[in-house]
Short mmCIF file of C-alpha atoms in Angstrom, two decimals:
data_model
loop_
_atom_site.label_atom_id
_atom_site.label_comp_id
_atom_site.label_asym_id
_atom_site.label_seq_id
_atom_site.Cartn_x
_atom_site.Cartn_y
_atom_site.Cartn_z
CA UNK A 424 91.68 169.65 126.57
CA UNK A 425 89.62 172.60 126.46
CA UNK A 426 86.65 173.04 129.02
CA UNK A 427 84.29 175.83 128.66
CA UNK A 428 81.80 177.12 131.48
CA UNK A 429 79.53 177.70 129.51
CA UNK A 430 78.93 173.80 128.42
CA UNK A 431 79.91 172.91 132.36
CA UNK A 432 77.01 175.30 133.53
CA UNK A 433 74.58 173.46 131.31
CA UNK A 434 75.94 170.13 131.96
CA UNK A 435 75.18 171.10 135.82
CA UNK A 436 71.43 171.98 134.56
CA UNK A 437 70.57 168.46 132.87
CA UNK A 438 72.00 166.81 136.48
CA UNK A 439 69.56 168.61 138.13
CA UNK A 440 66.70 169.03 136.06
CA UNK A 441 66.80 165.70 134.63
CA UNK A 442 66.38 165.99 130.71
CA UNK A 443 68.54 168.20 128.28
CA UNK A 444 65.23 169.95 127.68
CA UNK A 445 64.50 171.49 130.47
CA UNK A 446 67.75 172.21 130.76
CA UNK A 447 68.18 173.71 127.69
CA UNK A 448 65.17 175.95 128.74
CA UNK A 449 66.33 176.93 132.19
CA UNK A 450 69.37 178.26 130.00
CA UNK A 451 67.73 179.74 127.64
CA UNK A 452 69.05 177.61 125.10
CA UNK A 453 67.87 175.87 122.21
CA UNK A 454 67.14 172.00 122.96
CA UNK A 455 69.38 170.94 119.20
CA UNK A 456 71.94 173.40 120.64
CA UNK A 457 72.39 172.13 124.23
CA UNK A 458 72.11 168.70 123.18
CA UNK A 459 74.92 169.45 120.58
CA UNK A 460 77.03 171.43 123.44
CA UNK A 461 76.70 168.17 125.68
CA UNK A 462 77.89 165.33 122.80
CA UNK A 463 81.23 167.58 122.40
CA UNK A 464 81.66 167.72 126.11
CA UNK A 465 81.84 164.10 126.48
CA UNK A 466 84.36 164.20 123.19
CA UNK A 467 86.46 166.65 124.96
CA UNK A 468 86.14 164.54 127.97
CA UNK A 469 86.95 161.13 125.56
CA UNK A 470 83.87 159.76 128.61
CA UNK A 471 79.76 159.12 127.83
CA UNK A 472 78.28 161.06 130.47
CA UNK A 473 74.89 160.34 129.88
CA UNK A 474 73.28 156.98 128.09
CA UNK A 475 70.70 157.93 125.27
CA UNK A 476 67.53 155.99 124.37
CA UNK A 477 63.65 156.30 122.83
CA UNK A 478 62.30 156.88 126.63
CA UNK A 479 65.60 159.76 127.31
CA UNK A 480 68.76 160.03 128.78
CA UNK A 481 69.98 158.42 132.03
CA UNK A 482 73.31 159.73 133.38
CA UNK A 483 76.44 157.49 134.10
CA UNK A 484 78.67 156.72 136.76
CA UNK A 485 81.00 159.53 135.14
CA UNK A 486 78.43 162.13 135.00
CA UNK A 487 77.95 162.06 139.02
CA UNK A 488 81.68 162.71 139.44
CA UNK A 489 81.82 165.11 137.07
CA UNK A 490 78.90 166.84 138.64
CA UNK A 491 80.57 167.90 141.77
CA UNK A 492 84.09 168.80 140.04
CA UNK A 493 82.23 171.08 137.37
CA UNK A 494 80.25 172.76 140.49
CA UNK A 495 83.55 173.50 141.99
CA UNK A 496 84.79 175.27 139.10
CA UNK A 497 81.69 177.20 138.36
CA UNK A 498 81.60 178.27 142.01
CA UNK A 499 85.46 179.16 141.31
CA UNK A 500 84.68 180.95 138.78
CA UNK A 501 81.76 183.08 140.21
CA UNK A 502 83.56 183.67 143.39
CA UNK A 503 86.40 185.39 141.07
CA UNK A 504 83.87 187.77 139.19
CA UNK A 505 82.28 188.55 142.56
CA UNK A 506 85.43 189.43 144.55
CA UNK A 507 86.83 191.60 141.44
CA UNK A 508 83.50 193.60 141.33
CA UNK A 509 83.92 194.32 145.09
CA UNK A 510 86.78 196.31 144.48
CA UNK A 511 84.68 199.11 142.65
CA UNK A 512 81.78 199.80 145.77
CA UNK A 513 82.69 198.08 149.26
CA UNK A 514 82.07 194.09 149.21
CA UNK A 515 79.79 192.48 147.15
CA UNK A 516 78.75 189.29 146.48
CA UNK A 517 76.16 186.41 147.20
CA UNK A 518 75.97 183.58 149.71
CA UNK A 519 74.18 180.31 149.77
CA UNK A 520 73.05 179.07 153.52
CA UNK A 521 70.89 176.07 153.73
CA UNK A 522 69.33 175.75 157.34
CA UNK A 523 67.07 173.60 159.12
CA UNK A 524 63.67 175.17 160.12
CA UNK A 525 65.08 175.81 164.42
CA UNK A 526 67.50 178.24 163.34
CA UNK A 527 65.61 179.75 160.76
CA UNK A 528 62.52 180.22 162.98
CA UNK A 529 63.98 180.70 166.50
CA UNK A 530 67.39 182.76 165.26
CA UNK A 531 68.39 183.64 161.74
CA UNK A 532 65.84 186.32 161.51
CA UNK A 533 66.91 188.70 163.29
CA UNK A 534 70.41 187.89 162.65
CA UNK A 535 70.38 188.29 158.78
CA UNK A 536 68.33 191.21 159.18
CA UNK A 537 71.63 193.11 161.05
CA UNK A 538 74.10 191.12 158.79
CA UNK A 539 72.34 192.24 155.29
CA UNK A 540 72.15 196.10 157.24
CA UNK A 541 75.88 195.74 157.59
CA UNK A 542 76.82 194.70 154.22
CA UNK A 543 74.00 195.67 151.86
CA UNK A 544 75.91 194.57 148.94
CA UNK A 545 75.85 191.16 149.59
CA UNK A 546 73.18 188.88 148.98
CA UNK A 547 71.61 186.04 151.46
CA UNK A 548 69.95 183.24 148.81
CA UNK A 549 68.86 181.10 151.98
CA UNK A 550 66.88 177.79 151.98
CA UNK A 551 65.27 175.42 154.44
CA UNK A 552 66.53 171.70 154.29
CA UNK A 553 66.62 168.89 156.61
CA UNK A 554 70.06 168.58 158.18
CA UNK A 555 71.30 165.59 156.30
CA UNK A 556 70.65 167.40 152.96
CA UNK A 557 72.16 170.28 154.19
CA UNK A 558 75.29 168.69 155.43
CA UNK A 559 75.43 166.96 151.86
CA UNK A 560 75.01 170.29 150.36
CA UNK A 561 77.73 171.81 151.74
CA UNK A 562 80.01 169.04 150.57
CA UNK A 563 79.23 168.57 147.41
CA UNK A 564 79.65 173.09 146.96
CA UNK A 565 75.34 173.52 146.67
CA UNK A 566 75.89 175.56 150.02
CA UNK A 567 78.28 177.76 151.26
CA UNK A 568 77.21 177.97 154.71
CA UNK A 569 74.76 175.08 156.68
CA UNK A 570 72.95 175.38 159.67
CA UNK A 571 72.49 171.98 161.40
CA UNK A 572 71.95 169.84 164.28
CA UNK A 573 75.15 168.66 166.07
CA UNK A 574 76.00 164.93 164.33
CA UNK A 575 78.18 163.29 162.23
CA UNK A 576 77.42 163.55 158.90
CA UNK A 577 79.86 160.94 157.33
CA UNK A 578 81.34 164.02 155.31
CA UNK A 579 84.31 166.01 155.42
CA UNK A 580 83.37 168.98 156.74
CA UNK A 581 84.35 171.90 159.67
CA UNK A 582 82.25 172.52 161.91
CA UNK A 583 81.57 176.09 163.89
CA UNK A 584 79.79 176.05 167.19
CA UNK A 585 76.84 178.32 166.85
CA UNK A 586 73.46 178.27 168.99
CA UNK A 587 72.03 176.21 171.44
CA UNK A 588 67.94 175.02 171.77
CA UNK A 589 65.92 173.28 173.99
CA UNK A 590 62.98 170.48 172.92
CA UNK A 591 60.01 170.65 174.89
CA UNK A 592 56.49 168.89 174.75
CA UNK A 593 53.68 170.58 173.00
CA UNK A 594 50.37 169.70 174.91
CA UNK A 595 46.51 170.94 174.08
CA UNK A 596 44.65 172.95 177.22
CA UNK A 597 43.23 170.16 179.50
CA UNK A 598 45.59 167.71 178.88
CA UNK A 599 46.80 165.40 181.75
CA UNK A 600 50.25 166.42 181.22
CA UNK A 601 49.33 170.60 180.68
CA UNK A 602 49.88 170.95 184.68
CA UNK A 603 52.92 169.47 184.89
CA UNK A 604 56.50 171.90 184.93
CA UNK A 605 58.63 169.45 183.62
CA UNK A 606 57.97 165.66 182.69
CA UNK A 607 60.19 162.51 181.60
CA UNK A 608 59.89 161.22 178.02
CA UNK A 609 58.89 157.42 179.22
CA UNK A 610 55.42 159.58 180.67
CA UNK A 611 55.11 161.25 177.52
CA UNK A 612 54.81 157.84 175.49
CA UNK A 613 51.78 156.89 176.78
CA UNK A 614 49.89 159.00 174.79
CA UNK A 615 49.09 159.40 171.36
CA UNK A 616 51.78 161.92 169.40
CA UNK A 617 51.18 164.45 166.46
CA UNK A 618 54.83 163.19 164.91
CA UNK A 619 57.24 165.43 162.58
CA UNK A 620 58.03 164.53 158.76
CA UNK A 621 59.27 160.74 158.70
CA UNK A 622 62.94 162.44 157.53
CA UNK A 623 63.01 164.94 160.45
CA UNK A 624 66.07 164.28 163.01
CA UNK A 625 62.82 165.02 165.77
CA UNK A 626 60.86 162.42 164.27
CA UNK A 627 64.25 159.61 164.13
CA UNK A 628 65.30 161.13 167.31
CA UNK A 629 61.86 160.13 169.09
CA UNK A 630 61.63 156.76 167.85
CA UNK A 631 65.37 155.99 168.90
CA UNK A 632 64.22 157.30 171.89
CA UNK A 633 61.08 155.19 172.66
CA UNK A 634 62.78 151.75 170.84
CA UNK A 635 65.26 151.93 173.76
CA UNK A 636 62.81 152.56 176.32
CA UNK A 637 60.90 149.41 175.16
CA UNK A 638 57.81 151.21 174.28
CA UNK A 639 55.93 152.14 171.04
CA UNK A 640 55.88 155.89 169.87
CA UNK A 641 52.89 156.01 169.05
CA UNK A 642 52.12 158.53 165.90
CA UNK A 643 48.48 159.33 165.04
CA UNK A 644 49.24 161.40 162.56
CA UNK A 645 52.61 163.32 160.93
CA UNK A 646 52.86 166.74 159.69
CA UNK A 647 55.47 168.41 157.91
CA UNK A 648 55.08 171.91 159.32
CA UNK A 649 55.22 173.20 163.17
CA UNK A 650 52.55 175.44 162.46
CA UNK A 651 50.60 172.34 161.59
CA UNK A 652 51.95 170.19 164.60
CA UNK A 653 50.87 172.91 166.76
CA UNK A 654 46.68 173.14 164.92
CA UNK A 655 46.94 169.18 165.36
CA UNK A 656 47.96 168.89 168.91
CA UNK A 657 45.25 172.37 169.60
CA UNK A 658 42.89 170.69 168.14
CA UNK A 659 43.51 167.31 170.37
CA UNK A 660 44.91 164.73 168.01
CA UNK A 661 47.94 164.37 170.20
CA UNK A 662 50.96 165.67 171.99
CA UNK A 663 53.86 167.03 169.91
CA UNK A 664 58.03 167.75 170.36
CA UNK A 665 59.35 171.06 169.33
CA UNK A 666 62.28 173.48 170.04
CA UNK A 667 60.84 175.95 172.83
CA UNK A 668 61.32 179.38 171.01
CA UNK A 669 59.39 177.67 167.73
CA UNK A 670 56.69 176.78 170.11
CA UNK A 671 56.53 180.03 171.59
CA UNK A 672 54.93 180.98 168.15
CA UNK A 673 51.65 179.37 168.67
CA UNK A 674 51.08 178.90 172.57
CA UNK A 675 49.22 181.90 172.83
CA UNK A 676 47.33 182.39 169.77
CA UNK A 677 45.95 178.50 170.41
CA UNK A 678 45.83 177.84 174.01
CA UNK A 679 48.30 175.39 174.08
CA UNK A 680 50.86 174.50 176.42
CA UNK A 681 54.53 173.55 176.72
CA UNK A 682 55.88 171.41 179.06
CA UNK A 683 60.12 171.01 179.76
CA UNK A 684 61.23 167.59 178.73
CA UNK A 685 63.14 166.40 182.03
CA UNK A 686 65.94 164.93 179.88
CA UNK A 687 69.36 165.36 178.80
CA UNK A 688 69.18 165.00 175.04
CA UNK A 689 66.52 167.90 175.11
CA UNK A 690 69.39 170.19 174.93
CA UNK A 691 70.70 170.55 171.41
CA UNK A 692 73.28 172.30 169.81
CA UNK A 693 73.15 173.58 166.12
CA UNK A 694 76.68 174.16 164.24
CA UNK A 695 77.90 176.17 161.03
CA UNK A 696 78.83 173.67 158.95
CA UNK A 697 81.28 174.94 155.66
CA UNK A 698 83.62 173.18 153.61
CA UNK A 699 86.94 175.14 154.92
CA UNK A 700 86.78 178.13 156.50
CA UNK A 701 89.61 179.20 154.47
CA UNK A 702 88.04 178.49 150.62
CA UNK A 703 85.31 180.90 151.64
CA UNK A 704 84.37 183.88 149.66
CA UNK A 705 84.99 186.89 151.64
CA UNK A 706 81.52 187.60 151.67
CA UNK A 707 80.37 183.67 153.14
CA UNK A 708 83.40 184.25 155.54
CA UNK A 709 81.81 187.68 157.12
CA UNK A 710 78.60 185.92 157.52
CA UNK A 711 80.09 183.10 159.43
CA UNK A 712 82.10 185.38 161.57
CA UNK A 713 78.70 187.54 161.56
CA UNK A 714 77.19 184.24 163.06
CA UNK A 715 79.83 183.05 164.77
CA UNK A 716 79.84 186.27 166.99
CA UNK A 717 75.59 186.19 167.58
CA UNK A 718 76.52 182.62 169.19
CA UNK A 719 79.15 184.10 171.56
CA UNK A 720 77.03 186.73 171.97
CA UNK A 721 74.17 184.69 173.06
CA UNK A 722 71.60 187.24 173.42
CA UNK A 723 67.90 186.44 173.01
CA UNK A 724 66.33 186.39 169.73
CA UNK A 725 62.48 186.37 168.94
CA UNK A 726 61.45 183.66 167.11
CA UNK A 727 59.91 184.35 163.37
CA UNK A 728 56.42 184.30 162.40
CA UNK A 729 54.39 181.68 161.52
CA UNK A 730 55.83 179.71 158.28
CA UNK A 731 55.15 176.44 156.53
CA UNK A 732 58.22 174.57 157.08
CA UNK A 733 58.91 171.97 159.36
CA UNK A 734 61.77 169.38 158.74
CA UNK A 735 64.89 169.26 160.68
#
C-alpha cells in the first residue's frame, strides 16, 4: 500500500471544505485532477470514502476515521521538515493554539508578545474558539496547544494548570445593584440580563446556575461579543457576567460598573490543554513551558483592547 501526502493533504481539504471543488481550489489543483487523486486513494485504501451523486458527494463513515489518522501523519510529517530546518538558524517552526476569548483578552497578549521576542523564528497561528471546540481540536491534532476553562471534556487529553479569573457582574450607572461591593447571584436574577452566545460555557453556566436556584434567567437579549455585552448593558438593556480583567476594558470608556459576584464558582481556572506533552514539537513544547512559567509566575497582565469576540 502506498500513501502519498500529497493525495492525504487534499483528502483533508474536501473534509473540511465540503466539495472536491473547493478543495481542489484551495490546493491549487485542477477539479478533474483532484477528483482523479481522490478515486485512487480509496483504491489504494480498497474503502469508498466519499458517496457520489447528481446533487455531490457526501462522505462515509470511513472518511471521518480516516480524517483524523491522515491529520496525524501530515502533522508528522510537517513537524519533521520543521525540526530539520531548525538545525540551520536557532529553532524554527509554527504552532497552532486555539483559546477561548478570557485568556486571549485578559492574558495571552502580553504573553505571546515576550514568547514570539524570545524565539522569533517560530510562528504563533492562534485562534479564538469556544472551549468545547477547542478541547475537540486538540484531540483530533487541529491544535497543538488549547486554552480552556477547567472541565471535562470527554477526551483524552493532559491537562496543564495555567491562569486563574474571576466572573463579576456588569451593571449600567444608576442601577440598583451599581452601589453594591459584592452581591449573590439569586439578587442578580431578578433583573433582566444581556446573556452571552447560547454555546458560551458563561451563558450554560448561568442557566445551570439559576435552574437550581428555582428561578428563570431571564435573557433580553444575547450577544456574541463582550464589547457588545458591555454597549448593551451601557445602554440599559440589562445586567451582564464577565471575567473582571475583560470588563476592565469598557468600565471607563462607558460608565459602567462591576460588581464581585459573592460566590464560589466565580473563581475559574483556565488549563493548557495538549495531546501529550511529550509528542510536542519542540517549538509547541517551549510555548507551553513559556506559559506554563507566566502561570507560576502570576504577575498581572493588562487586558487587550477592544475585539469582537466573545464565546467561551
Amino acid at each position: 500500500m502506498k500513501l502519498d501526502p500529497v493525495s492525504l493533504r487534499l483528502f483533508v481539504a474536501v473534509m473540511e471544505e465540503g466539495t472536491i471543488a473547493a478543495a481542489a481550489q484551495r490546493e491549487h489543483i485542477a477539479p478533474a485532477a483532484a477528483s482523479r487523486r481522490i478515486s485512487e486513494l480509496e483504491g489504494v485504501l480498497d474503502t469508498m470514502l466519499f458517496e457520489r451523486s447528481n446533487r455531490g458527494t457526501r462522505s462515509t463513515p470511513a472518511a471521518h476515521a480516516l480524517l483524523g489518522l491522515a491529520r496525524n501523519v501530515l502533522y508528522g510529517l510537517d513537524d519533521i521538515a520543521e525540526q530539520m530546518a531548525g538545525f540551520g538558524a536557532g529553532l524554527r517552526g509554527h504552532v497552532r493554539v486555539f483559546a477561548n476569548i478570557s485568556a486571549i483578552t485578559q492574558f495571552l497578549p502580553d504573553e505571546l508578545r515576550s514568547f514570539m521576542a524570545a524565539a522569533p523564528m517560530v510562528q504563533v497561528h492562534l485562534q479564538e474558539r469556544i472551549s468545547t471546540a477547542i478541547a475537540r481540536a486538540v484531540a483530533d491534532s487541529t491544535a497543538d496547544i488549547g486554552i480552556l476553562n477547567a472541565g471535562d471534556y470527554g477526551e483524552s487529553l493532559s491537562f496543564l494548570p495555567y491562569r486563574s479569573d474571576e466572573l463579576v457582574l456588569l451593571v449600567p450607572r444608576g442601577h440598583a445593584l451599581a452601589r453594591r461591593r459584592r452581591v449573590r447571584f439569586r439578587e442578580a436574577l431578578a433583573y433582566e440580563f444581556v446573556g452571552a452566545h447560547p454555546g458560551s460555557a458563561i451563558n450554560a453556566l448561568l442557566h445551570r446556575l439559576a435552574s437550581e436556584a428555582g428561578q428563570p434567567l431571564r435573557l433580553r437579549i444575547q450577544v456574541s461579543a463582550y464589547d457588545a455585552m458591555a454597549l448593551m448593558v451601557a445602554a440599559g438593556l440589562g445586567i451582564g457576567v464577565l471575567p473582571r480583567l475583560s470588563a476592565r476594558l469598557y468600565v471607563s470608556s462607558l460608565g459602567i460598573r462591576t460588581v464581585s459576584l459573592d460566590e464560589a464558582w466565580a473563581s475559574r481556572q483556565l488549563v493548557l490543554a495538549v495531546r501529550s506533552i511529550e509528542a510536542l514539537s519542540p517549538a509547541a513544547r517551549m510555548l507551553v513551558d513559556h506559559l506554563a512559567d507566566a502561570s507560576r509566575r502570576g504577575g498581572q497582565t493588562s487586558p487587550a483592547g477592544p475585539r469582537t469576540g466573545g464565546n467561551e
